[in-house]
Every structure is written in structure tokens, then in C-alpha cells.
Amino acid sequence: MGRASKAVLTLAGKFGWRVNGSAVAGMIDGYWFCACQAKPGAAVIVSTAISGLKTLEYRNLAQEIEAATENYSLLDMRNAGNSLEFTIRGTGKSDDAAIRAEKLINDLVSKFKKMGMPSGCSFCDAEGFHAFYRVGEEIINICPECASRVSIELKAMDGQGAEQGSYYMGIMGALLGALIGSLIWLGISQLGFYASIVGYFMAFLSYKGYKLLGGRIGSYTPAIIIASVFLGVLIAQIADTALELIQYMETGFSMPLFGFSFILAIRGFFDNELFNVGKIWLNLGLGLLFAFLGSYRMVSGIRKETSRKQLNIEKLP
């Protein structure tokens, strides 16, 4: 829950409304309103609901508001059923944003009275003010029946979206995917190239492996994929050094020899007598740079997928 901006606090003082998070809500002459500003300078969102609002009435109201758009610095106006939402420019002095929102609210009250339409529930069109509820970041007027129904629906959604699977199985799948990606990386590096697209495929294969083995989709998932990509590049670098050792010994390739060379190649990160440590660290650094450049979008997409915010409904005092 965000903090109230100066514009929101100014509106609260003028109308005598109560602040809750980044929003303020209250009544004027029997009509409820909510004003919200996510942060200073952001647009101010003014919302309300009118009982019995039909298409024709909304069109007439919209025409009158649009005719005075410059007075409010109105950016957008929307309606969903009987609910109304107005977006006001929030840039400039905070007092200016509060003045524009205050003028809009007062004008709306006058127009609602002229139309002869009372305030209503945001969901079912039930007439009158019932109670303020916070749903996510919104503060709206909801009747008891709708509040109960919305609460049940949100709980059902949370139940359906509950995290399933196991992080442990996901880690195993991510590592297997990263190992496959490291083989592709090793093949490219043997040609003397580094390509960020391979980093993308390494992250892609890691995430595919994570999901195939039933990995739990949660807040730790992006970190697991990043760690798997890092480990995949590290293994590819050690394997590359091991292949150089085999080429240096000129004994021909065999799996036992590769295994021995792989273990020996680990010393390449600190043994200056046998290896060019600086070159190995440089190659690792370049590999990681290209890997993370290539996997950035993939990981960002995973982060968005796993950062679903749960909606809650809370009755305000």
C-alpha cells in the first residue's frame, strides 16, 4: 500500500475525508468519491458509481464533462456499468492537481443532482452508500451482498492460483536444462565466438526443464533460473579449458581423459603455474556478460509471470 501524496492529503483536508494508503474517499451531498494518486506527479484517478446510469445518461454526462476538459486537465474518462472513472493530469504543483480534482468532484455532484440519480454500489447498481471497501489499491462503495460475493470469488481465485510443485524438483530440471544449454555454449565458444542469443536459449532450456520436472512457480523461480544460467556458463568454461588441455597433450579424445581434464581444469581459476588464470577469468567474465545480456528478457518475463499480486477485499472503518 502506497503513501498519500500531497495532492491527496490536500483533498482530504478540503472535504474532511479519510486517507487510506495512496487514496482518499468520502461523501459529498450523498455521493461517494475516491481520489487516488500512486505517486507525486502521477495522474489523479477520481472514481464513483451512480445507481441507474444507462447508456444515454452516460453519453450526456460525457459530453458535458468533455466540453470542460481543459478546466480539469482531463486525460481520460471511462465507465463500466454504473461505475465511473476520471483520470486527471497530476503534473505541476500538487495544489493544482488537488484543485482540478476538487472542481471535477463538485461539478459531478451538481450534474448527478440535475440528472436525479443517486449514488450506488460499484457492482450491482444497488442505490445509496453502503460501505467503503479496499479492493487491491481501489476504494469503492459495495453493498453487503456484493462484498460477500466478491470475497468468495477472490478466495476461489487464490485457491486456483495457489503455487503447486516443488522447488527441489524445479532446481533439478533447471540444472538439466542449463547443462544442455552449456553444450550449445561450448560448441559456440570452440568456434571462438560468444553470442547473447545462446544465453537466451540457456535460460529458455533451464526454465523448460524447471517446468517439465514440476518446479513450483513462485518468487524464487527467477533466482533459480539465473543461478542455473551462471552454473551452465561456468561448466561450459571449465569444459572448454579441459578440451584445450586435451589438445595440448595431443593424446586424442576419450571420456575418461576428458573427465580427468575437467577436474584438472578447475585449477585454472587459481593455478598460475599450469594455466593462464587471467585469460580464463576474462573468458568467464565475457561468457557471463553475454549470457545475462541474452537471458535478461527471458528472466524478466519469468519475473512478471511469478509476481502475480493477490487481490484482497477489506472493509474500511
mmCIF file of C-alpha atoms in Angstrom:
data_model
loop_
_atom_site.group_PDB
_atom_site.id
_atom_site.type_symbol
_atom_site.label_atom_id
_atom_site.label_comp_id
_atom_site.label_asym_id
_atom_site.label_seq_id
_atom_site.Cartn_x
_atom_site.Cartn_y
_atom_site.Cartn_z
ATOM 1 C CA MET A 1 0.000 0.000 0.000
ATOM 2 C CA GLY A 2 1.470 3.332 -1.098
ATOM 3 C CA ARG A 3 1.696 6.598 0.814
ATOM 4 C CA ALA A 4 -0.636 9.531 0.234
ATOM 5 C CA SER A 5 0.692 12.326 -1.970
ATOM 6 C CA LYS A 6 0.366 15.995 -1.075
ATOM 7 C CA ALA A 7 -2.487 16.350 -3.580
ATOM 8 C CA VAL A 8 -4.402 13.503 -1.899
ATOM 9 C CA LEU A 9 -3.773 14.990 1.560
ATOM 10 C CA THR A 10 -4.982 18.376 0.296
ATOM 11 C CA LEU A 11 -8.238 16.830 -0.952
ATOM 12 C CA ALA A 12 -8.679 15.053 2.379
ATOM 13 C CA GLY A 13 -8.335 18.359 4.207
ATOM 14 C CA LYS A 14 -10.771 20.220 1.945
ATOM 15 C CA PHE A 15 -13.510 17.590 2.037
ATOM 16 C CA GLY A 16 -12.853 16.157 5.501
ATOM 17 C CA TRP A 17 -12.297 12.699 4.043
ATOM 18 C CA ARG A 18 -10.221 9.872 5.469
ATOM 19 C CA VAL A 19 -6.937 8.861 3.835
ATOM 20 C CA ASN A 20 -6.161 5.191 3.289
ATOM 21 C CA GLY A 21 -2.824 4.386 1.647
ATOM 22 C CA SER A 22 -2.424 6.422 -1.546
ATOM 23 C CA ALA A 23 -6.171 7.116 -1.783
ATOM 24 C CA VAL A 24 -8.783 9.246 -0.070
ATOM 25 C CA ALA A 25 -12.526 8.558 -0.030
ATOM 26 C CA GLY A 26 -15.637 10.165 1.357
ATOM 27 C CA MET A 27 -19.113 11.582 0.769
ATOM 28 C CA ILE A 28 -20.459 14.860 -0.638
ATOM 29 C CA ASP A 29 -24.212 15.510 -0.506
ATOM 30 C CA GLY A 30 -24.967 11.794 -0.559
ATOM 31 C CA TYR A 31 -22.496 10.910 -3.351
ATOM 32 C CA TRP A 32 -19.345 8.903 -2.682
ATOM 33 C CA PHE A 33 -15.985 9.532 -4.363
ATOM 34 C CA CYS A 34 -12.479 8.145 -4.239
ATOM 35 C CA ALA A 35 -9.362 10.015 -5.383
ATOM 36 C CA CYS A 36 -6.041 8.205 -5.777
ATOM 37 C CA GLN A 37 -2.547 9.254 -6.862
ATOM 38 C CA ALA A 38 0.073 6.498 -6.982
ATOM 39 C CA LYS A 39 2.965 8.955 -6.512
ATOM 40 C CA PRO A 40 3.576 12.707 -6.769
ATOM 41 C CA GLY A 41 3.257 13.847 -10.376
ATOM 42 C CA ALA A 42 1.278 10.777 -11.423
ATOM 43 C CA ALA A 43 -2.270 11.073 -12.737
ATOM 44 C CA VAL A 44 -5.051 11.536 -10.185
ATOM 45 C CA ILE A 45 -7.809 8.929 -10.537
ATOM 46 C CA VAL A 46 -11.279 10.002 -9.389
ATOM 47 C CA SER A 47 -13.885 7.234 -9.209
ATOM 48 C CA THR A 48 -17.536 6.898 -8.196
ATOM 49 C CA ALA A 49 -20.687 4.940 -9.089
ATOM 50 C CA ILE A 50 -24.225 6.101 -9.883
ATOM 51 C CA SER A 51 -27.312 3.943 -9.480
ATOM 52 C CA GLY A 52 -29.387 3.615 -12.659
ATOM 53 C CA LEU A 53 -26.758 5.014 -15.009
ATOM 54 C CA LYS A 54 -27.758 3.988 -18.527
ATOM 55 C CA THR A 55 -26.018 4.461 -21.868
ATOM 56 C CA LEU A 56 -27.951 7.597 -22.789
ATOM 57 C CA GLU A 57 -27.350 9.256 -19.423
ATOM 58 C CA TYR A 58 -23.649 8.415 -19.592
ATOM 59 C CA ARG A 59 -23.331 9.880 -23.100
ATOM 60 C CA ASN A 60 -24.971 13.128 -21.988
ATOM 61 C CA LEU A 61 -22.716 13.286 -18.923
ATOM 62 C CA ALA A 62 -19.632 12.515 -21.014
ATOM 63 C CA GLN A 63 -20.438 15.301 -23.467
ATOM 64 C CA GLU A 64 -20.773 17.848 -20.659
ATOM 65 C CA ILE A 65 -17.519 16.744 -18.997
ATOM 66 C CA GLU A 66 -15.612 16.660 -22.303
ATOM 67 C CA ALA A 67 -16.789 20.194 -23.058
ATOM 68 C CA ALA A 68 -14.997 21.331 -19.883
ATOM 69 C CA THR A 69 -11.935 19.065 -20.267
ATOM 70 C CA GLU A 70 -9.486 21.980 -20.009
ATOM 71 C CA ASN A 71 -10.932 23.016 -16.635
ATOM 72 C CA TYR A 72 -9.954 19.664 -15.133
ATOM 73 C CA SER A 73 -6.966 18.769 -17.354
ATOM 74 C CA LEU A 74 -8.905 15.565 -18.015
ATOM 75 C CA LEU A 75 -6.844 12.822 -19.663
ATOM 76 C CA ASP A 76 -9.394 10.012 -19.810
ATOM 77 C CA MET A 77 -12.940 9.075 -18.783
ATOM 78 C CA ARG A 78 -14.284 5.538 -18.566
ATOM 79 C CA ASN A 79 -17.354 3.726 -17.375
ATOM 80 C CA ALA A 80 -18.116 0.091 -16.617
ATOM 81 C CA GLY A 81 -21.791 -0.400 -15.957
ATOM 82 C CA ASN A 82 -22.680 2.238 -13.401
ATOM 83 C CA SER A 83 -19.069 2.846 -12.294
ATOM 84 C CA LEU A 84 -17.221 5.966 -13.468
ATOM 85 C CA GLU A 85 -13.510 6.697 -13.544
ATOM 86 C CA PHE A 86 -11.862 10.020 -14.443
ATOM 87 C CA THR A 87 -8.120 10.486 -14.983
ATOM 88 C CA ILE A 88 -6.732 13.976 -14.298
ATOM 89 C CA ARG A 89 -3.260 15.261 -15.115
ATOM 90 C CA GLY A 90 -1.186 15.208 -11.946
ATOM 91 C CA THR A 91 1.934 17.030 -13.107
ATOM 92 C CA GLY A 92 2.772 20.555 -11.945
ATOM 93 C CA LYS A 93 2.177 21.822 -8.422
ATOM 94 C CA SER A 94 0.428 19.398 -6.098
ATOM 95 C CA ASP A 95 -2.082 22.111 -5.162
ATOM 96 C CA ASP A 96 -3.023 22.444 -8.847
ATOM 97 C CA ALA A 97 -3.796 18.716 -9.121
ATOM 98 C CA ALA A 98 -5.917 18.912 -5.953
ATOM 99 C CA ILE A 99 -7.781 21.995 -7.259
ATOM 100 C CA ARG A 100 -8.565 20.261 -10.559
ATOM 101 C CA ALA A 101 -9.813 17.137 -8.748
ATOM 102 C CA GLU A 102 -11.896 19.237 -6.335
ATOM 103 C CA LYS A 103 -13.529 21.156 -9.201
ATOM 104 C CA LEU A 104 -14.329 17.932 -11.058
ATOM 105 C CA ILE A 105 -15.873 16.322 -7.977
ATOM 106 C CA ASN A 106 -18.020 19.383 -7.193
ATOM 107 C CA ASP A 107 -19.184 19.633 -10.812
ATOM 108 C CA LEU A 108 -20.028 15.921 -10.883
ATOM 109 C CA VAL A 109 -22.170 16.282 -7.756
ATOM 110 C CA SER A 110 -24.098 19.122 -9.422
ATOM 111 C CA LYS A 111 -24.609 17.107 -12.599
ATOM 112 C CA PHE A 112 -25.697 13.977 -10.713
ATOM 113 C CA LYS A 113 -28.275 16.006 -8.803
ATOM 114 C CA LYS A 114 -29.526 17.530 -12.050
ATOM 115 C CA MET A 115 -29.853 14.042 -13.555
ATOM 116 C CA GLY A 116 -31.771 12.912 -10.453
ATOM 117 C CA MET A 117 -29.596 9.842 -9.962
ATOM 118 C CA PRO A 118 -28.376 8.670 -6.543
ATOM 119 C CA SER A 119 -25.057 7.133 -5.606
ATOM 120 C CA GLY A 120 -24.820 3.353 -5.936
ATOM 121 C CA CYS A 121 -22.892 0.138 -5.368
ATOM 122 C CA SER A 122 -19.945 -0.266 -7.725
ATOM 123 C CA PHE A 123 -21.039 -3.777 -8.717
ATOM 124 C CA CYS A 124 -24.785 -4.340 -8.611
ATOM 125 C CA ASP A 125 -26.254 -0.854 -9.021
ATOM 126 C CA ALA A 126 -27.919 -1.010 -5.582
ATOM 127 C CA GLU A 127 -28.955 2.508 -4.631
ATOM 128 C CA GLY A 128 -27.235 4.524 -1.892
ATOM 129 C CA PHE A 129 -23.998 4.436 0.036
ATOM 130 C CA HIS A 130 -23.264 1.149 1.816
ATOM 131 C CA ALA A 131 -19.646 0.876 2.949
ATOM 132 C CA PHE A 132 -16.176 1.630 1.665
ATOM 133 C CA TYR A 133 -14.030 -1.385 0.797
ATOM 134 C CA ARG A 134 -10.453 -1.546 -0.402
ATOM 135 C CA VAL A 135 -10.060 -3.978 -3.297
ATOM 136 C CA GLY A 136 -6.398 -4.040 -4.294
ATOM 137 C CA GLU A 137 -5.459 -0.354 -4.499
ATOM 138 C CA GLU A 138 -9.023 0.827 -5.150
ATOM 139 C CA ILE A 139 -11.513 2.166 -2.614
ATOM 140 C CA ILE A 140 -15.114 1.619 -3.707
ATOM 141 C CA ASN A 141 -18.646 1.550 -2.336
ATOM 142 C CA ILE A 142 -20.002 -2.018 -2.126
ATOM 143 C CA CYS A 143 -23.273 -3.339 -0.778
ATOM 144 C CA PRO A 144 -23.143 -6.263 1.739
ATOM 145 C CA GLU A 145 -24.315 -8.860 -0.816
ATOM 146 C CA CYS A 146 -21.659 -7.868 -3.372
ATOM 147 C CA ALA A 147 -18.969 -7.670 -0.686
ATOM 148 C CA SER A 148 -19.707 -11.261 0.329
ATOM 149 C CA ARG A 149 -19.761 -12.456 -3.290
ATOM 150 C CA VAL A 150 -16.507 -10.675 -4.210
ATOM 151 C CA SER A 151 -14.773 -12.058 -1.111
ATOM 152 C CA ILE A 152 -15.769 -15.618 -2.056
ATOM 153 C CA GLU A 153 -14.654 -15.124 -5.680
ATOM 154 C CA LEU A 154 -11.261 -13.705 -4.666
ATOM 155 C CA LYS A 155 -10.647 -16.594 -2.281
ATOM 156 C CA ALA A 156 -11.564 -19.034 -5.058
ATOM 157 C CA MET A 157 -9.129 -17.291 -7.421
ATOM 158 C CA ASP A 158 -6.358 -17.505 -4.830
ATOM 159 C CA GLY A 159 -7.127 -21.189 -4.338
ATOM 160 C CA GLN A 160 -6.950 -21.863 -8.072
ATOM 161 C CA GLY A 161 -3.732 -19.877 -8.365
ATOM 162 C CA ALA A 162 -2.060 -21.491 -5.377
ATOM 163 C CA GLU A 163 1.522 -22.413 -6.026
ATOM 164 C CA GLN A 164 1.948 -26.061 -6.952
ATOM 165 C CA GLY A 165 5.000 -28.231 -7.415
ATOM 166 C CA SER A 166 8.374 -28.445 -5.719
ATOM 167 C CA TYR A 167 11.345 -26.095 -5.747
ATOM 168 C CA TYR A 168 13.660 -29.082 -5.374
ATOM 169 C CA MET A 169 12.353 -30.814 -8.495
ATOM 170 C CA GLY A 170 12.411 -27.481 -10.297
ATOM 171 C CA ILE A 171 16.076 -26.963 -9.410
ATOM 172 C CA MET A 172 16.934 -30.389 -10.821
ATOM 173 C CA GLY A 173 15.064 -29.610 -14.046
ATOM 174 C CA ALA A 174 16.655 -26.154 -14.325
ATOM 175 C CA LEU A 175 20.144 -27.625 -13.895
ATOM 176 C CA LEU A 176 19.484 -30.288 -16.546
ATOM 177 C CA GLY A 177 18.253 -27.610 -18.934
ATOM 178 C CA ALA A 178 21.281 -25.438 -18.174
ATOM 179 C CA LEU A 179 23.606 -28.390 -18.841
ATOM 180 C CA ILE A 180 22.063 -28.870 -22.280
ATOM 181 C CA GLY A 181 22.488 -25.143 -22.842
ATOM 182 C CA SER A 182 26.128 -25.352 -21.764
ATOM 183 C CA LEU A 183 26.770 -27.918 -24.519
ATOM 184 C CA ILE A 184 25.466 -25.407 -27.080
ATOM 185 C CA TRP A 185 27.548 -22.670 -25.418
ATOM 186 C CA LEU A 186 30.641 -24.908 -25.502
ATOM 187 C CA GLY A 187 30.150 -25.605 -29.209
ATOM 188 C CA ILE A 188 29.867 -21.889 -29.993
ATOM 189 C CA SER A 189 32.887 -20.993 -27.835
ATOM 190 C CA GLN A 190 35.008 -23.641 -29.627
ATOM 191 C CA LEU A 191 34.458 -21.580 -32.762
ATOM 192 C CA GLY A 192 35.843 -18.555 -30.951
ATOM 193 C CA PHE A 193 32.509 -16.700 -30.547
ATOM 194 C CA TYR A 194 30.264 -15.510 -27.759
ATOM 195 C CA ALA A 195 26.636 -14.901 -28.670
ATOM 196 C CA SER A 196 23.990 -13.431 -26.384
ATOM 197 C CA ILE A 197 21.303 -15.460 -28.182
ATOM 198 C CA VAL A 198 22.861 -18.590 -26.651
ATOM 199 C CA GLY A 199 22.298 -17.016 -23.231
ATOM 200 C CA TYR A 200 18.619 -16.709 -24.110
ATOM 201 C CA PHE A 201 18.433 -20.373 -25.129
ATOM 202 C CA MET A 202 20.250 -21.406 -21.953
ATOM 203 C CA ALA A 203 17.672 -19.550 -19.827
ATOM 204 C CA PHE A 204 14.875 -20.924 -22.019
ATOM 205 C CA LEU A 205 16.069 -24.521 -21.635
ATOM 206 C CA SER A 206 16.608 -24.022 -17.914
ATOM 207 C CA TYR A 207 13.047 -22.744 -17.453
ATOM 208 C CA LYS A 208 11.645 -25.526 -19.637
ATOM 209 C CA GLY A 209 13.449 -28.102 -17.519
ATOM 210 C CA TYR A 210 12.205 -26.366 -14.388
ATOM 211 C CA LYS A 211 8.572 -26.639 -15.509
ATOM 212 C CA LEU A 212 8.858 -30.138 -17.004
ATOM 213 C CA LEU A 213 10.010 -31.600 -13.683
ATOM 214 C CA GLY A 214 7.179 -29.876 -11.833
ATOM 215 C CA GLY A 215 9.018 -26.874 -10.453
ATOM 216 C CA ARG A 216 6.993 -24.608 -8.189
ATOM 217 C CA ILE A 217 6.193 -21.287 -9.856
ATOM 218 C CA GLY A 218 6.933 -18.757 -7.137
ATOM 219 C CA SER A 219 9.055 -15.796 -6.094
ATOM 220 C CA TYR A 220 12.265 -17.881 -6.053
ATOM 221 C CA THR A 221 11.884 -19.108 -9.634
ATOM 222 C CA PRO A 222 13.746 -16.224 -11.381
ATOM 223 C CA ALA A 223 16.690 -16.562 -8.950
ATOM 224 C CA ILE A 224 16.858 -20.305 -9.626
ATOM 225 C CA ILE A 225 16.957 -19.710 -13.393
ATOM 226 C CA ILE A 226 19.669 -17.039 -13.040
ATOM 227 C CA ALA A 227 21.750 -19.353 -10.829
ATOM 228 C CA SER A 228 21.295 -22.184 -13.355
ATOM 229 C CA VAL A 229 22.486 -19.969 -16.219
ATOM 230 C CA PHE A 230 25.529 -18.942 -14.163
ATOM 231 C CA LEU A 231 26.338 -22.584 -13.389
ATOM 232 C CA GLY A 232 25.810 -23.546 -17.043
ATOM 233 C CA VAL A 233 28.302 -20.914 -18.253
ATOM 234 C CA LEU A 234 30.773 -21.913 -15.524
ATOM 235 C CA ILE A 235 30.603 -25.595 -16.528
ATOM 236 C CA ALA A 236 30.984 -24.639 -20.205
ATOM 237 C CA GLN A 237 34.107 -22.595 -19.367
ATOM 238 C CA ILE A 238 35.663 -25.449 -17.369
ATOM 239 C CA ALA A 239 34.856 -27.893 -20.177
ATOM 240 C CA ASP A 240 36.428 -25.502 -22.698
ATOM 241 C CA THR A 241 39.619 -25.400 -20.633
ATOM 242 C CA ALA A 242 39.568 -29.210 -20.373
ATOM 243 C CA LEU A 243 39.374 -29.525 -24.173
ATOM 244 C CA GLU A 244 42.342 -27.175 -24.507
ATOM 245 C CA LEU A 245 44.296 -29.448 -22.155
ATOM 246 C CA ILE A 246 43.478 -32.494 -24.291
ATOM 247 C CA GLN A 247 44.544 -30.646 -27.445
ATOM 248 C CA TYR A 248 47.770 -29.616 -25.717
ATOM 249 C CA MET A 249 48.574 -33.213 -24.698
ATOM 250 C CA GLU A 250 47.815 -34.456 -28.249
ATOM 251 C CA THR A 251 46.611 -37.840 -26.955
ATOM 252 C CA GLY A 252 43.223 -37.899 -28.659
ATOM 253 C CA PHE A 253 39.810 -37.545 -27.057
ATOM 254 C CA SER A 254 38.295 -40.088 -24.662
ATOM 255 C CA MET A 255 35.685 -39.746 -21.945
ATOM 256 C CA PRO A 256 37.992 -40.893 -19.102
ATOM 257 C CA LEU A 257 40.615 -38.406 -20.266
ATOM 258 C CA PHE A 258 38.003 -35.674 -20.563
ATOM 259 C CA GLY A 259 36.805 -36.418 -17.026
ATOM 260 C CA PHE A 260 40.350 -36.180 -15.675
ATOM 261 C CA SER A 261 40.997 -32.980 -17.671
ATOM 262 C CA PHE A 262 37.718 -31.448 -16.467
ATOM 263 C CA ILE A 263 38.727 -31.923 -12.822
ATOM 264 C CA LEU A 264 42.191 -30.570 -13.548
ATOM 265 C CA ALA A 265 40.734 -27.579 -15.423
ATOM 266 C CA ILE A 266 39.080 -26.367 -12.214
ATOM 267 C CA ARG A 267 42.587 -25.417 -11.069
ATOM 268 C CA GLY A 268 42.650 -22.979 -13.972
ATOM 269 C CA PHE A 269 40.861 -20.399 -11.814
ATOM 270 C CA PHE A 270 43.760 -20.144 -9.343
ATOM 271 C CA ASP A 271 46.859 -22.119 -10.517
ATOM 272 C CA ASN A 272 49.156 -19.691 -12.339
ATOM 273 C CA GLU A 273 51.866 -22.321 -12.848
ATOM 274 C CA LEU A 274 49.767 -24.576 -15.103
ATOM 275 C CA PHE A 275 47.248 -22.145 -16.543
ATOM 276 C CA ASN A 276 46.790 -18.625 -17.797
ATOM 277 C CA VAL A 277 44.457 -17.673 -14.929
ATOM 278 C CA GLY A 278 43.840 -14.132 -16.218
ATOM 279 C CA LYS A 279 42.683 -15.394 -19.611
ATOM 280 C CA ILE A 280 40.352 -17.978 -18.037
ATOM 281 C CA TRP A 281 38.710 -15.381 -15.779
ATOM 282 C CA LEU A 282 38.404 -12.986 -18.708
ATOM 283 C CA ASN A 283 36.708 -15.656 -20.829
ATOM 284 C CA LEU A 284 34.364 -16.499 -17.947
ATOM 285 C CA GLY A 285 33.515 -12.823 -17.467
ATOM 286 C CA LEU A 286 32.758 -12.363 -21.166
ATOM 287 C CA GLY A 287 30.710 -15.535 -21.206
ATOM 288 C CA LEU A 288 28.628 -14.420 -18.224
ATOM 289 C CA LEU A 289 28.175 -10.949 -19.718
ATOM 290 C CA PHE A 290 26.803 -12.314 -22.980
ATOM 291 C CA ALA A 291 24.768 -14.953 -21.164
ATOM 292 C CA PHE A 292 22.979 -12.448 -18.960
ATOM 293 C CA LEU A 293 22.521 -9.982 -21.808
ATOM 294 C CA GLY A 294 20.802 -12.734 -23.747
ATOM 295 C CA SER A 295 18.761 -14.110 -20.837
ATOM 296 C CA TYR A 296 17.633 -10.739 -19.422
ATOM 297 C CA ARG A 297 14.330 -10.614 -21.326
ATOM 298 C CA MET A 298 13.609 -14.238 -20.597
ATOM 299 C CA VAL A 299 14.206 -13.792 -16.866
ATOM 300 C CA SER A 300 12.174 -10.552 -16.853
ATOM 301 C CA GLY A 301 9.261 -12.435 -18.405
ATOM 302 C CA ILE A 302 9.562 -15.150 -15.753
ATOM 303 C CA ARG A 303 9.618 -12.495 -13.018
ATOM 304 C CA LYS A 304 6.402 -10.964 -14.364
ATOM 305 C CA GLU A 305 4.792 -14.390 -14.566
ATOM 306 C CA THR A 306 5.657 -15.192 -10.949
ATOM 307 C CA SER A 307 4.831 -11.779 -9.440
ATOM 308 C CA ARG A 308 1.041 -12.087 -9.606
ATOM 309 C CA LYS A 309 -0.393 -9.945 -6.836
ATOM 310 C CA GLN A 310 -3.184 -11.425 -4.789
ATOM 311 C CA LEU A 311 -6.277 -9.252 -4.518
ATOM 312 C CA ASN A 312 -7.892 -8.862 -1.146
ATOM 313 C CA ILE A 313 -11.094 -7.144 -0.083
ATOM 314 C CA GLU A 314 -11.004 -5.160 3.155
ATOM 315 C CA LYS A 315 -13.836 -3.190 4.739
ATOM 316 C CA LEU A 316 -12.716 0.263 5.829
ATOM 317 C CA PRO A 317 -13.883 1.861 9.075
#
